[in-house]
mmCIF file of C-alpha atoms and ligand atoms in Angstrom:
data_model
loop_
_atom_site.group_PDB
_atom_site.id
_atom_site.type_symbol
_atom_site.label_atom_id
_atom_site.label_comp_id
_atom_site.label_asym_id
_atom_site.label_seq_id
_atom_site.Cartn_x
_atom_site.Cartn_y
_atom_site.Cartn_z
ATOM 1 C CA UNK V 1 -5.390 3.251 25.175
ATOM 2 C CA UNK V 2 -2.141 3.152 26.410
ATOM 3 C CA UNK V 3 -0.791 0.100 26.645
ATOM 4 C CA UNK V 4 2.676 -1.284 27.618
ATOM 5 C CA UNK V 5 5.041 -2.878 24.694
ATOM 6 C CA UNK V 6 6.965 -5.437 26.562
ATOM 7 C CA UNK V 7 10.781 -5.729 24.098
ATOM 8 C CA UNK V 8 12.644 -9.123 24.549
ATOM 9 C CA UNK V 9 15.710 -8.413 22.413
ATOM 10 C CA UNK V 10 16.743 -11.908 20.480
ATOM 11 C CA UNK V 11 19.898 -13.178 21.246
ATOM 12 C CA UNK V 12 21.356 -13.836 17.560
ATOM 13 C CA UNK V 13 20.768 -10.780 15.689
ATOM 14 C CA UNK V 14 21.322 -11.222 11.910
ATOM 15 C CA UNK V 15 23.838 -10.089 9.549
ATOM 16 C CA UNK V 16 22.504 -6.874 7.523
ATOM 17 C CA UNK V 17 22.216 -7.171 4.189
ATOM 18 C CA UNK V 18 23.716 -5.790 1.327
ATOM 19 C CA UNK V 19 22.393 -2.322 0.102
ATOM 20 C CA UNK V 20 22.366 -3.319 -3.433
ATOM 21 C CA UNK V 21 21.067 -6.686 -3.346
ATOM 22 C CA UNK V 22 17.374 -5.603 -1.635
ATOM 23 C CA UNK V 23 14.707 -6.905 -3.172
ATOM 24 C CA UNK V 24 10.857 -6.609 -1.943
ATOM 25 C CA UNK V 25 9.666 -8.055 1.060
ATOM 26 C CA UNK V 26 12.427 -11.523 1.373
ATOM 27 C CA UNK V 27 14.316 -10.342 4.221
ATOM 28 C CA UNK V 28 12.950 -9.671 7.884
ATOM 29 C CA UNK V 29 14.515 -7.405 10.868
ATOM 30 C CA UNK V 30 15.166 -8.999 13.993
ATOM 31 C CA UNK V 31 12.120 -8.398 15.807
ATOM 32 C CA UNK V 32 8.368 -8.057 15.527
ATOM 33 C CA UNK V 33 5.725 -6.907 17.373
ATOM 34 C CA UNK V 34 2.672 -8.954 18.176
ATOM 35 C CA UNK V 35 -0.601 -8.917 20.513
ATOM 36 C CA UNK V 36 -3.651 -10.715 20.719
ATOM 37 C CA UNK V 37 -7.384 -9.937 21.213
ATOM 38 C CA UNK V 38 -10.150 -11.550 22.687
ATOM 39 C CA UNK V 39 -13.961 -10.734 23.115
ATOM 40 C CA UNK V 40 -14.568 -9.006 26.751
ATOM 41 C CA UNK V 41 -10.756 -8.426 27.177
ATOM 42 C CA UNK V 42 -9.922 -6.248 24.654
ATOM 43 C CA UNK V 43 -6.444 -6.302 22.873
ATOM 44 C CA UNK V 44 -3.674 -7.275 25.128
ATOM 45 C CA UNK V 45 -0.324 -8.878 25.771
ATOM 46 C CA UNK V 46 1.341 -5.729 23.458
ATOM 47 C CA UNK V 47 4.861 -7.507 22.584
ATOM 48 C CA UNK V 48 8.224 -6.767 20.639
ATOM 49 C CA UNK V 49 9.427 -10.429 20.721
ATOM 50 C CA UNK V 50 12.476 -12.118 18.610
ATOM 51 C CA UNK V 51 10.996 -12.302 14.914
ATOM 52 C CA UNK V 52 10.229 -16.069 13.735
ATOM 53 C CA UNK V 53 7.537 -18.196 12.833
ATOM 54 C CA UNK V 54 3.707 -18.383 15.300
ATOM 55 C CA UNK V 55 2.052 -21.369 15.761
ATOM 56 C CA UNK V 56 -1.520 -20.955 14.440
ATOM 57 C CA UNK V 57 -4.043 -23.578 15.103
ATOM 58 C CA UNK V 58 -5.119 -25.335 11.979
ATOM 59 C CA UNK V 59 -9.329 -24.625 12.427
ATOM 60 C CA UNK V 60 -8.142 -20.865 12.550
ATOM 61 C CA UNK V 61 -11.022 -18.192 11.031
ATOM 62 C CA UNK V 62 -8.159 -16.797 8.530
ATOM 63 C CA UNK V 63 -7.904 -20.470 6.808
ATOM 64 C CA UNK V 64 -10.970 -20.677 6.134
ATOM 65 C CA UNK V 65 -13.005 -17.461 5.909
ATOM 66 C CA UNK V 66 -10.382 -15.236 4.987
ATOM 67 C CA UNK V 67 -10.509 -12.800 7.856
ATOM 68 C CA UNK V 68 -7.400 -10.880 7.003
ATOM 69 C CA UNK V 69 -6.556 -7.408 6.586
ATOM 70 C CA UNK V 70 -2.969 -5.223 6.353
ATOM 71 C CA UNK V 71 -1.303 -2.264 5.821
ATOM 72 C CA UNK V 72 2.109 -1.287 3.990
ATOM 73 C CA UNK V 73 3.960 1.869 5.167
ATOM 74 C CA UNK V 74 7.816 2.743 4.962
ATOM 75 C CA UNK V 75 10.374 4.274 7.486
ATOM 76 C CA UNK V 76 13.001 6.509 5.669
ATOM 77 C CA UNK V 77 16.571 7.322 6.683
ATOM 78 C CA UNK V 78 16.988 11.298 5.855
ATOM 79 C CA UNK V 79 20.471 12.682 4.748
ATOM 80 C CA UNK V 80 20.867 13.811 8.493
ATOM 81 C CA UNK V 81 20.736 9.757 9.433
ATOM 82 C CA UNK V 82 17.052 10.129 11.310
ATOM 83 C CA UNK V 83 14.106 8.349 10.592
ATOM 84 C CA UNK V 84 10.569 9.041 9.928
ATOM 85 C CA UNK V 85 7.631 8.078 8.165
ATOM 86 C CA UNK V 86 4.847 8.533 6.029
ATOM 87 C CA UNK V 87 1.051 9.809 7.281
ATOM 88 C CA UNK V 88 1.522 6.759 9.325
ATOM 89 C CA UNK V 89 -1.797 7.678 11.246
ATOM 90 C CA UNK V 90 -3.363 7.615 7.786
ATOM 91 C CA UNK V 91 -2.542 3.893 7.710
ATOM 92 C CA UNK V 92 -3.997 3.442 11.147
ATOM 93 C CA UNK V 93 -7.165 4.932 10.069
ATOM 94 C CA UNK V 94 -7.611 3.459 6.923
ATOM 95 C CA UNK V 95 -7.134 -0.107 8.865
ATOM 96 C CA UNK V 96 -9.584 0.393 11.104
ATOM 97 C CA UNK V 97 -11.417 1.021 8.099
ATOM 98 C CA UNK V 98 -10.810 -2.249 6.664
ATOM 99 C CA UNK V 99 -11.540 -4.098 10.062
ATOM 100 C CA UNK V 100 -15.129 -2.552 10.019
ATOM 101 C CA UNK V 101 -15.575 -3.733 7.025
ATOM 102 C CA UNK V 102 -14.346 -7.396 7.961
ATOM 103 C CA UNK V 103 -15.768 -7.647 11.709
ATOM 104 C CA UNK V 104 -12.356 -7.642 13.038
ATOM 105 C CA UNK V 105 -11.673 -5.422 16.181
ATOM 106 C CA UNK V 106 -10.219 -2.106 15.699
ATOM 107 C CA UNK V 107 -7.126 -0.434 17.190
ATOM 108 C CA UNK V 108 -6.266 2.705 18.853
ATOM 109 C CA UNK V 109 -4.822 4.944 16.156
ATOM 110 C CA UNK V 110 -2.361 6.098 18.333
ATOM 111 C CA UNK V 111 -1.442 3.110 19.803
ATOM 112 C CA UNK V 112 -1.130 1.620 15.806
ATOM 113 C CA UNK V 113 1.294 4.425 15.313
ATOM 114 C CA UNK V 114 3.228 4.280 18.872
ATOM 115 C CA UNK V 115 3.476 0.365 18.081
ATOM 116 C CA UNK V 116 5.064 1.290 14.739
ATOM 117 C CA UNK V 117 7.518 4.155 16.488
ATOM 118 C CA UNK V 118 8.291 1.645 18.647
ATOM 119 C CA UNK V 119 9.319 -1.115 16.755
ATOM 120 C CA UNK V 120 11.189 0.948 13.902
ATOM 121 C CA UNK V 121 12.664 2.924 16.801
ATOM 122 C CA UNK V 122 14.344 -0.613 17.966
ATOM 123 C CA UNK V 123 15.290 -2.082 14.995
ATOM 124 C CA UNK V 124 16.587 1.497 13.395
ATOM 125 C CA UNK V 125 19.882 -0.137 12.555
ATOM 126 C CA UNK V 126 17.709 -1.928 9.691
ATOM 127 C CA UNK V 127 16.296 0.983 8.274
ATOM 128 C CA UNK V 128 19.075 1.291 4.772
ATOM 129 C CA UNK V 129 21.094 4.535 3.962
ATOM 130 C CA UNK V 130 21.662 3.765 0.073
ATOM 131 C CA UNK V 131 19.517 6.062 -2.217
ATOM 132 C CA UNK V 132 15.854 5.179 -2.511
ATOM 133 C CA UNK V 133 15.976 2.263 -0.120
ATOM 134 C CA UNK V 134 13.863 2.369 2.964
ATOM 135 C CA UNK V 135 12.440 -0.082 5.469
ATOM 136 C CA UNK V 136 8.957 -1.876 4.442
ATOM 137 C CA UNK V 137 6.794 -2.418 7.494
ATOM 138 C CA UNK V 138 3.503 -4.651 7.326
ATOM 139 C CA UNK V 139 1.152 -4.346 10.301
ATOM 140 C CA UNK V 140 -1.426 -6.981 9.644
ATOM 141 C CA UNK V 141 -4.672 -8.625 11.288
ATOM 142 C CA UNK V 142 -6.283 -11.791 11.471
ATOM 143 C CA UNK V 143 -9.353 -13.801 12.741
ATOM 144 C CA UNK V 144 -7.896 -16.439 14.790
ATOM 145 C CA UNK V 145 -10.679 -18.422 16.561
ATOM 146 C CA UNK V 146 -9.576 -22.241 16.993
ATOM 147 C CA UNK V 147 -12.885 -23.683 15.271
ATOM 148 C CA UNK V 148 -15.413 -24.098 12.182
ATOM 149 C CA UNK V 149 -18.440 -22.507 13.486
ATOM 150 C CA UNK V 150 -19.374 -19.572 10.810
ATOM 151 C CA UNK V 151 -19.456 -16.755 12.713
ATOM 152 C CA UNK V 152 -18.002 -12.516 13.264
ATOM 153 C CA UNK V 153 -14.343 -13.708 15.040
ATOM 154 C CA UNK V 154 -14.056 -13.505 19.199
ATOM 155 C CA UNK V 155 -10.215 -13.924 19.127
ATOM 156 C CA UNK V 156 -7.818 -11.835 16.558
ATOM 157 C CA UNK V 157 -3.839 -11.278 16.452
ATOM 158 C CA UNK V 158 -2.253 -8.228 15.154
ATOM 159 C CA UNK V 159 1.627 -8.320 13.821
ATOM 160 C CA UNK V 160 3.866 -5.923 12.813
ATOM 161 C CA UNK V 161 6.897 -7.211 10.627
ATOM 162 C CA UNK V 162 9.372 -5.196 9.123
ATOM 163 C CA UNK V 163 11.607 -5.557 5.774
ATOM 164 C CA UNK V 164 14.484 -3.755 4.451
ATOM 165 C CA UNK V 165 13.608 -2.769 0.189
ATOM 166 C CA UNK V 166 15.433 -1.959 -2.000
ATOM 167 C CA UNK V 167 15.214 1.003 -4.989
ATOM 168 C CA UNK V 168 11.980 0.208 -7.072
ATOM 169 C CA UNK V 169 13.716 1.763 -9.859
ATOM 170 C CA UNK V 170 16.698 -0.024 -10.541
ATOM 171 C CA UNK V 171 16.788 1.624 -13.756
ATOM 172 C CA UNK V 172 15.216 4.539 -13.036
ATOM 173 C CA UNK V 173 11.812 5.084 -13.691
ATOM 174 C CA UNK V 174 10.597 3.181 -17.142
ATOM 175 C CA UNK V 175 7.318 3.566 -17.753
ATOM 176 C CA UNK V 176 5.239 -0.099 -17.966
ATOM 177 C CA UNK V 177 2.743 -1.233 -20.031
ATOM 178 C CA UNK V 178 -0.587 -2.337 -18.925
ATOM 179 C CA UNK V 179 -3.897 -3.721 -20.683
ATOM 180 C CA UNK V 180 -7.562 -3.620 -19.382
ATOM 181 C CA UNK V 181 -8.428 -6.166 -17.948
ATOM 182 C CA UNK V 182 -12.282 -7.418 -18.861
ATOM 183 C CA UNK V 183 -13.037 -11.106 -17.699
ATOM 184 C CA UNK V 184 -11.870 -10.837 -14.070
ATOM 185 C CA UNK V 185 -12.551 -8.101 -11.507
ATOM 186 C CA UNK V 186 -11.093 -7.049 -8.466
ATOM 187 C CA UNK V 187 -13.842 -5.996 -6.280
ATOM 188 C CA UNK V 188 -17.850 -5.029 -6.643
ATOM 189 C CA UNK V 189 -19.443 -1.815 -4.890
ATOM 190 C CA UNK V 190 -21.021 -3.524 -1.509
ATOM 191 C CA UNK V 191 -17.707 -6.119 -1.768
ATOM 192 C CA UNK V 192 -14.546 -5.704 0.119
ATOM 193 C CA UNK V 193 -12.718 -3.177 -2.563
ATOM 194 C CA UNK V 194 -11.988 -0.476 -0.354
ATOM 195 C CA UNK V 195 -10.730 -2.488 1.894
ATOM 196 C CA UNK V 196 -7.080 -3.764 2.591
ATOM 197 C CA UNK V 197 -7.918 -7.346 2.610
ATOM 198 C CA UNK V 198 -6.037 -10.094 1.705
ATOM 199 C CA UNK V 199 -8.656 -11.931 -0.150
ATOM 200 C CA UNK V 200 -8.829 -9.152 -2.887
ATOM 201 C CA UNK V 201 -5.004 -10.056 -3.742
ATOM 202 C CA UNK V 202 -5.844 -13.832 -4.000
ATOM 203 C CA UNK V 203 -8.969 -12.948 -6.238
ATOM 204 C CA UNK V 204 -6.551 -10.617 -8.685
ATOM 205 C CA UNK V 205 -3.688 -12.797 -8.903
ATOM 206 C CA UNK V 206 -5.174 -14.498 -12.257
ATOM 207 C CA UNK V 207 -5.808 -11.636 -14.010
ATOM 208 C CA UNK V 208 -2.038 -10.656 -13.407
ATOM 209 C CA UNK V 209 -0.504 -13.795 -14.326
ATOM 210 C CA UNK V 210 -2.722 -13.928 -17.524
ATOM 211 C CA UNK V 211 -1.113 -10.141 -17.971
ATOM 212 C CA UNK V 212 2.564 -11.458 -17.153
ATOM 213 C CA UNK V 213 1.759 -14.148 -20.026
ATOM 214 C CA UNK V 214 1.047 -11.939 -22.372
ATOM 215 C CA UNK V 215 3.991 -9.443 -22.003
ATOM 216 C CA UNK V 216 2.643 -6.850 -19.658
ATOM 217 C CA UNK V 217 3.421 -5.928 -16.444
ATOM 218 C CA UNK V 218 -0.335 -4.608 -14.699
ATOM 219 C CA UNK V 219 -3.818 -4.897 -15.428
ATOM 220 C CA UNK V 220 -6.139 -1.975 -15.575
ATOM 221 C CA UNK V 221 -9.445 -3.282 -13.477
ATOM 222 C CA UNK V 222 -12.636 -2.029 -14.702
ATOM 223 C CA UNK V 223 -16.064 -2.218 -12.383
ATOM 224 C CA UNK V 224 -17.453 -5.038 -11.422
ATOM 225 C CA UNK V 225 -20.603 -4.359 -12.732
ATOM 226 C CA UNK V 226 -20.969 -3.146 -16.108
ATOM 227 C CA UNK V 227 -17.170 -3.635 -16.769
ATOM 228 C CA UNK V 228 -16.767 0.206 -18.304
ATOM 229 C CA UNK V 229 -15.334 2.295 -15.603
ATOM 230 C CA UNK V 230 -12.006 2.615 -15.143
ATOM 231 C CA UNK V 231 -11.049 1.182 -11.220
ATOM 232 C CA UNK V 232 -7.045 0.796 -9.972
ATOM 233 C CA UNK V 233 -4.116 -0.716 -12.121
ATOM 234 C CA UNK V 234 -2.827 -3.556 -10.213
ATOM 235 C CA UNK V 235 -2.460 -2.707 -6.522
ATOM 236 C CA UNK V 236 -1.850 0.695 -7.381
ATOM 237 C CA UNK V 237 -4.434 3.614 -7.602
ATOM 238 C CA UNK V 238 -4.327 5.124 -11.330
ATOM 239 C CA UNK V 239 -4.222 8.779 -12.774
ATOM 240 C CA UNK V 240 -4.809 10.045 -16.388
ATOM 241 C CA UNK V 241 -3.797 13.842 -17.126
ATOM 242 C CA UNK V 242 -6.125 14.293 -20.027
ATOM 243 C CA UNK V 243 -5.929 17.818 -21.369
ATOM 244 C CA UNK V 244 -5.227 19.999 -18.748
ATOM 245 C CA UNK V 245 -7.209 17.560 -16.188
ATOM 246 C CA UNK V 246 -5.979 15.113 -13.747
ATOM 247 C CA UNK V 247 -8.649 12.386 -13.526
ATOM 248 C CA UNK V 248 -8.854 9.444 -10.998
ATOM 249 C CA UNK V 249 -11.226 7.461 -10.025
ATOM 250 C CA UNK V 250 -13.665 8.602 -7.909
ATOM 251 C CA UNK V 251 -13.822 5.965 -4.458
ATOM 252 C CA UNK V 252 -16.861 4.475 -5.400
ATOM 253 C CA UNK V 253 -16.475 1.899 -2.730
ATOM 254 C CA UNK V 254 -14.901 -0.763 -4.696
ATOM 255 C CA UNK V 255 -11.489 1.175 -4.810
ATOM 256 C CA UNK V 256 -8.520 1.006 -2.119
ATOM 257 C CA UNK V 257 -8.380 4.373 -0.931
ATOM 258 C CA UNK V 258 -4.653 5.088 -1.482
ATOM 259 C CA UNK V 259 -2.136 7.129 0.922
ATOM 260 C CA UNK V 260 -0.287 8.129 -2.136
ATOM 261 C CA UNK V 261 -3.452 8.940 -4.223
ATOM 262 C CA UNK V 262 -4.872 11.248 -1.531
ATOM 263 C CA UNK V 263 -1.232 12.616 -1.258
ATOM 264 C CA UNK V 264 -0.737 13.350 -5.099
ATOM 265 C CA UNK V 265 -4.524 14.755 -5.070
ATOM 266 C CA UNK V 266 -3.458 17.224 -2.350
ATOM 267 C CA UNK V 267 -0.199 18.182 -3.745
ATOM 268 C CA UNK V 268 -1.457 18.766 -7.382
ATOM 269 C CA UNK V 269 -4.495 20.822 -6.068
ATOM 270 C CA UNK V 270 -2.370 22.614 -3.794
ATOM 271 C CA UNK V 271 0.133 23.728 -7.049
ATOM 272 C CA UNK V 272 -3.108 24.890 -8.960
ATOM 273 C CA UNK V 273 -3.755 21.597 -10.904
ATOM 274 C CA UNK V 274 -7.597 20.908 -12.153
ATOM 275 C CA UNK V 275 -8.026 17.575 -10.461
ATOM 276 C CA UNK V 276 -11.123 15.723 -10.982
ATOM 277 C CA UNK V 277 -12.434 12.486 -8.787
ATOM 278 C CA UNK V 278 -14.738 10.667 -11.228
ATOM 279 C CA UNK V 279 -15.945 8.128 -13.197
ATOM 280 C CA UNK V 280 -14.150 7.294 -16.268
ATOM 281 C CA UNK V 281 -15.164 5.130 -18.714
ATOM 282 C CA UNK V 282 -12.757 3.003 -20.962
ATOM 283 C CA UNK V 283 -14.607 4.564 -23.995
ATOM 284 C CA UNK V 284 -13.782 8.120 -22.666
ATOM 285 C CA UNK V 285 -10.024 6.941 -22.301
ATOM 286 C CA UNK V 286 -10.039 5.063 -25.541
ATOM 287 C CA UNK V 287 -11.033 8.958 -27.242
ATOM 288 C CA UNK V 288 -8.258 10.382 -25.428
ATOM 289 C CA UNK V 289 -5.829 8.173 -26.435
ATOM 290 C CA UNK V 290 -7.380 8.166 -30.426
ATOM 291 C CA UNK V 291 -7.570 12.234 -30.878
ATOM 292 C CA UNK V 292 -3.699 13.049 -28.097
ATOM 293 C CA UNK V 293 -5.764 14.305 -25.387
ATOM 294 C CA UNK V 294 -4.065 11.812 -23.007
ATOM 295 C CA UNK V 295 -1.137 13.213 -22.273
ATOM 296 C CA UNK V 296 0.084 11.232 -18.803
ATOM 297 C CA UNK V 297 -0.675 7.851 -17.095
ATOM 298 C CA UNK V 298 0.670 6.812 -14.103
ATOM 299 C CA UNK V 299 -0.169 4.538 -11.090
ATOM 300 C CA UNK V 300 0.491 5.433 -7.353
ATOM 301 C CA UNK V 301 1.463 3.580 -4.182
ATOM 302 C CA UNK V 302 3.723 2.869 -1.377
ATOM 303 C CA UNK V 303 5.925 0.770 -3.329
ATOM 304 C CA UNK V 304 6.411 2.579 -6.578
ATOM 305 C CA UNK V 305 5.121 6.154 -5.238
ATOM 306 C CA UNK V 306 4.183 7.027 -8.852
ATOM 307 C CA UNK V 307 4.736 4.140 -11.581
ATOM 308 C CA UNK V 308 4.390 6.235 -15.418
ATOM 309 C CA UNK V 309 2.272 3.857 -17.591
ATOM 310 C CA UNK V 310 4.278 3.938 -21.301
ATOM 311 C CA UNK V 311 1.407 1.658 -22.942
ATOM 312 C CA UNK V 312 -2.006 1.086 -22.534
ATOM 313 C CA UNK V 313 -3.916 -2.150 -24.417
ATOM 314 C CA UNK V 314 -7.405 -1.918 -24.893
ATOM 315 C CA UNK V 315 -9.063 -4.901 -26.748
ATOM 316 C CA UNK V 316 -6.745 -5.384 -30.336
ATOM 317 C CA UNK V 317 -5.667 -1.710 -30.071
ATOM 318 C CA UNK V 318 -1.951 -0.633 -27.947
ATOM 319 C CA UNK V 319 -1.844 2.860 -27.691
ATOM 320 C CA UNK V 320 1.395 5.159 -26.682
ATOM 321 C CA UNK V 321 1.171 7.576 -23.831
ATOM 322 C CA UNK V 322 3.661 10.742 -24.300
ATOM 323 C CA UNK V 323 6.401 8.632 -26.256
ATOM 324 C CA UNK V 324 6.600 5.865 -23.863
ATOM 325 C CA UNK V 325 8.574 8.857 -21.705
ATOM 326 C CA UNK V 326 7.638 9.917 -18.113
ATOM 327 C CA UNK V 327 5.787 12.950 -18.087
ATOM 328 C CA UNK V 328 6.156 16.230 -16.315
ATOM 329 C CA UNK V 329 3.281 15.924 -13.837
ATOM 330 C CA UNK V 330 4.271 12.114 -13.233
ATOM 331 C CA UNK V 331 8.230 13.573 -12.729
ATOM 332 C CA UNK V 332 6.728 16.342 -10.243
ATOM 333 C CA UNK V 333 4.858 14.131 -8.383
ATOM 334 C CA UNK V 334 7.721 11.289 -7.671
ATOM 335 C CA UNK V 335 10.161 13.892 -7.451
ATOM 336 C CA UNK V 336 8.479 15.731 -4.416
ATOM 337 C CA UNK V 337 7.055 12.946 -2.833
ATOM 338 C CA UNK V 338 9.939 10.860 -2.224
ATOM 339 C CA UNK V 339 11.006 14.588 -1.619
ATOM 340 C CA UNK V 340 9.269 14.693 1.569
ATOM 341 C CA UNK V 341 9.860 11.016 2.438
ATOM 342 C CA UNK V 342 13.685 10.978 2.407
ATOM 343 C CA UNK V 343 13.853 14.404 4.422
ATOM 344 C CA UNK V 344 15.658 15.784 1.683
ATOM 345 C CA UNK V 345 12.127 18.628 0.263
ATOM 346 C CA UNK V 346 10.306 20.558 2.683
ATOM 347 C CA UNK V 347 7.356 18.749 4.352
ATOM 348 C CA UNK V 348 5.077 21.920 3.776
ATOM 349 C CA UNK V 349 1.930 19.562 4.518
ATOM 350 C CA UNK V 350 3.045 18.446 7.725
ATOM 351 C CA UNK V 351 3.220 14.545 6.175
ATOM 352 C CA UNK V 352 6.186 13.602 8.081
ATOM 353 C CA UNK V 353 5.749 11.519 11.362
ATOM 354 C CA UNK V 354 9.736 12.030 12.806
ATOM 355 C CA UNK V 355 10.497 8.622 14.892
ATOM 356 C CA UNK V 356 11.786 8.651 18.336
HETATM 357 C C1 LIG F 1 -2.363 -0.607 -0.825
HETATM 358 C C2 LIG F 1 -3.087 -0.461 -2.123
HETATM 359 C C3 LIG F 1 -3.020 0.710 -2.899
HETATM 360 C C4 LIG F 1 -2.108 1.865 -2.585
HETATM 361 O O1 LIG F 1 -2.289 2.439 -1.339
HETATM 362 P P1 LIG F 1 -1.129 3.329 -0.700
HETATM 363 O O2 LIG F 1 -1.687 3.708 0.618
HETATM 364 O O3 LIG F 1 -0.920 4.489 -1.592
HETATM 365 O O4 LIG F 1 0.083 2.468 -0.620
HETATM 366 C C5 LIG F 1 -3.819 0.776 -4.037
HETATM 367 N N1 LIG F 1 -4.596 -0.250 -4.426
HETATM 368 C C6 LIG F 1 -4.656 -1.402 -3.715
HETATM 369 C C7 LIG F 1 -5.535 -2.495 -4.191
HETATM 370 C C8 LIG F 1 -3.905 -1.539 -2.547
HETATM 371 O O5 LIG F 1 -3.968 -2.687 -1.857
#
């Protein structure tokens, strides 16, 4: 599929922001891109138009039935002032994954990826120099057919919108603390977990506030079905270095399958680390934390790359992981990942998607 992106430049572009003032996701580029689909016609009308508000009929399938699905990806400025990206066809696959999963049409993974080229490529000017900033893009789906009937959708629109963010580590990187979460759950095996949906955020935003309440900053989700297994902490994948193993859930189907997660799996493996994808119980990590074993803890995504996990609450009980200090493999892992995504390590795994 090759289709044409049709750009209409807007006519007031905005003021760039400061460096050190971005936050997460509150300010938008100039543009966007946008097209539409419809049953028998295929995706069409490919468009880099002004960035503003759509009109959106009110009987719309994402209203009501929660036919939405995204991605999250960043474009990086490198020391030599060019810009690239992360496995960006990774994202493409993974949200064709997700629109399987939610009857919503799929795109050409190439074309997902040219779109993305093509809009960072315009609004490049947006993408930030300062240390550790970068521009956030969000390609995202919805159902979008104009009535109640309860049905697979005939009608979807895909967006891309783009944000300059700022450092995630203001203050470098301080380890959170995080407690195991065992009312609510995220997703079920058969559910929508490995999917990037929108309705697993809305379902996991209680659970988080209820966390905020009491003082922490992430929940740890166990399984949805006999509450034991250790599953993702927050919107992040998680990783325990117990002894000399690296353990992470194994993708049962009710986990996200993470860009980062696959990437720190690949990097440790390829340095000679014992990596395990498995289960692991709470009980198992309540042991490790008792008798030491436990020496690391740290989740992984886009945002954060790796996020060090200082505490861990389980029930009454708060145990310390290594001092409430990062740890070595945690420091390895942000250091060469953000490594290879600011140009400034060599991308030895070919990761790196260089933008035109
Ligand atoms: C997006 C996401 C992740 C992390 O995926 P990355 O591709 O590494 O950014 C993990 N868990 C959930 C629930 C997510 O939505």
């Amino acid at each position: 599929m090759d289709m044409e992106i049709k750009i209409t430049k807007t006519a007031n572009p905005k003021a760039k922001p400061d460096p050190d003032t971005l936050g997460f996701g509150q300010i938008f580029t100039d543009h966007m891109f946008m097209m539409e689909y419809d049953e028998g016609k295929g995706w069409h009308d490919a468009r880099i138009v002004p960035f503003g508000e759509i009109s959106v009929h009110p009987a719309s399938t994402v209203f009501h039935y929660g036919a939405e699905i995204f991605e999250g990806l960043k474009a990086y400025r490198t020391p030599e002032g060019n810009i690239q990206m992360f496995r960006p066809i990774e994202n493409a696959r993974r949200m064709n994954n997700s629109a399987e999963r939610m009857c919503l049409p799929t795109i050409d993974e190439d074309f997902f990826v040219k779109a993305l080229d093509t809009l960072v490529s315009l609004e490049r000017d947006w993408v930030p120099s300062a240390p550790n900033t970068s521009l956030y893009l969000r390609p995202f789906m919805f159902g979008n057919d104009p009535f109640l009937g309860v049905h697979t959708v005939k009608s979807a629109v895909f967006m891309i919108i783009a944000s300059p963010v700022g450092s995630y580590y203001k203050e470098g990187l301080n380890p959170v603390s995080i407690m195991v979460e065992t009312e609510d759950v995220r997703a079920v095996r058969g559910g929508t977990g490995y999917a990037k949906c929108g309705g697993n955020y809305g379902a996991s935003f209680r659970a988080g506030k209820k966390a905020e309440e009491k003082g922490y900053s992430q929940v740890l989700w166990l399984d949805g079905v006999e509450r034991k297994y250790v599953e993702e902490v927050g919107a992040m994948n998680v990783m325990f270095m117990i002894g000399d193993e690296v353990v992470t859930p194994a993708l049962t189907g009710s986990i996200l399958p993470g860009i980062t997660r696959k990437s720190c799996i690949e990097l440790l493996k390829s340095r000679g680390y014992n990596v395990s994808e498995r289960l692991l119980s709470v009980d198992e990590l309540k042991a490790a934390c008792a008798s030491g074993a436990l020496r690391e803890a740290w989740g992984c995504g886009t945002a954060a790359v790796v996020s060090p996990i200082g505490h861990l609450v389980i029930g009454d009980d708060v145990y310390t992981i290594n001092n409430n200090e990062i740890g070595k493999v945690t420091q390895e892992l942000y250091d060469t990942l953000t490594g290879i995504q600011w140009g400034t390590e060599k991308d030895e795994f070919g990761w790196v998607y260089k933008v035109k």
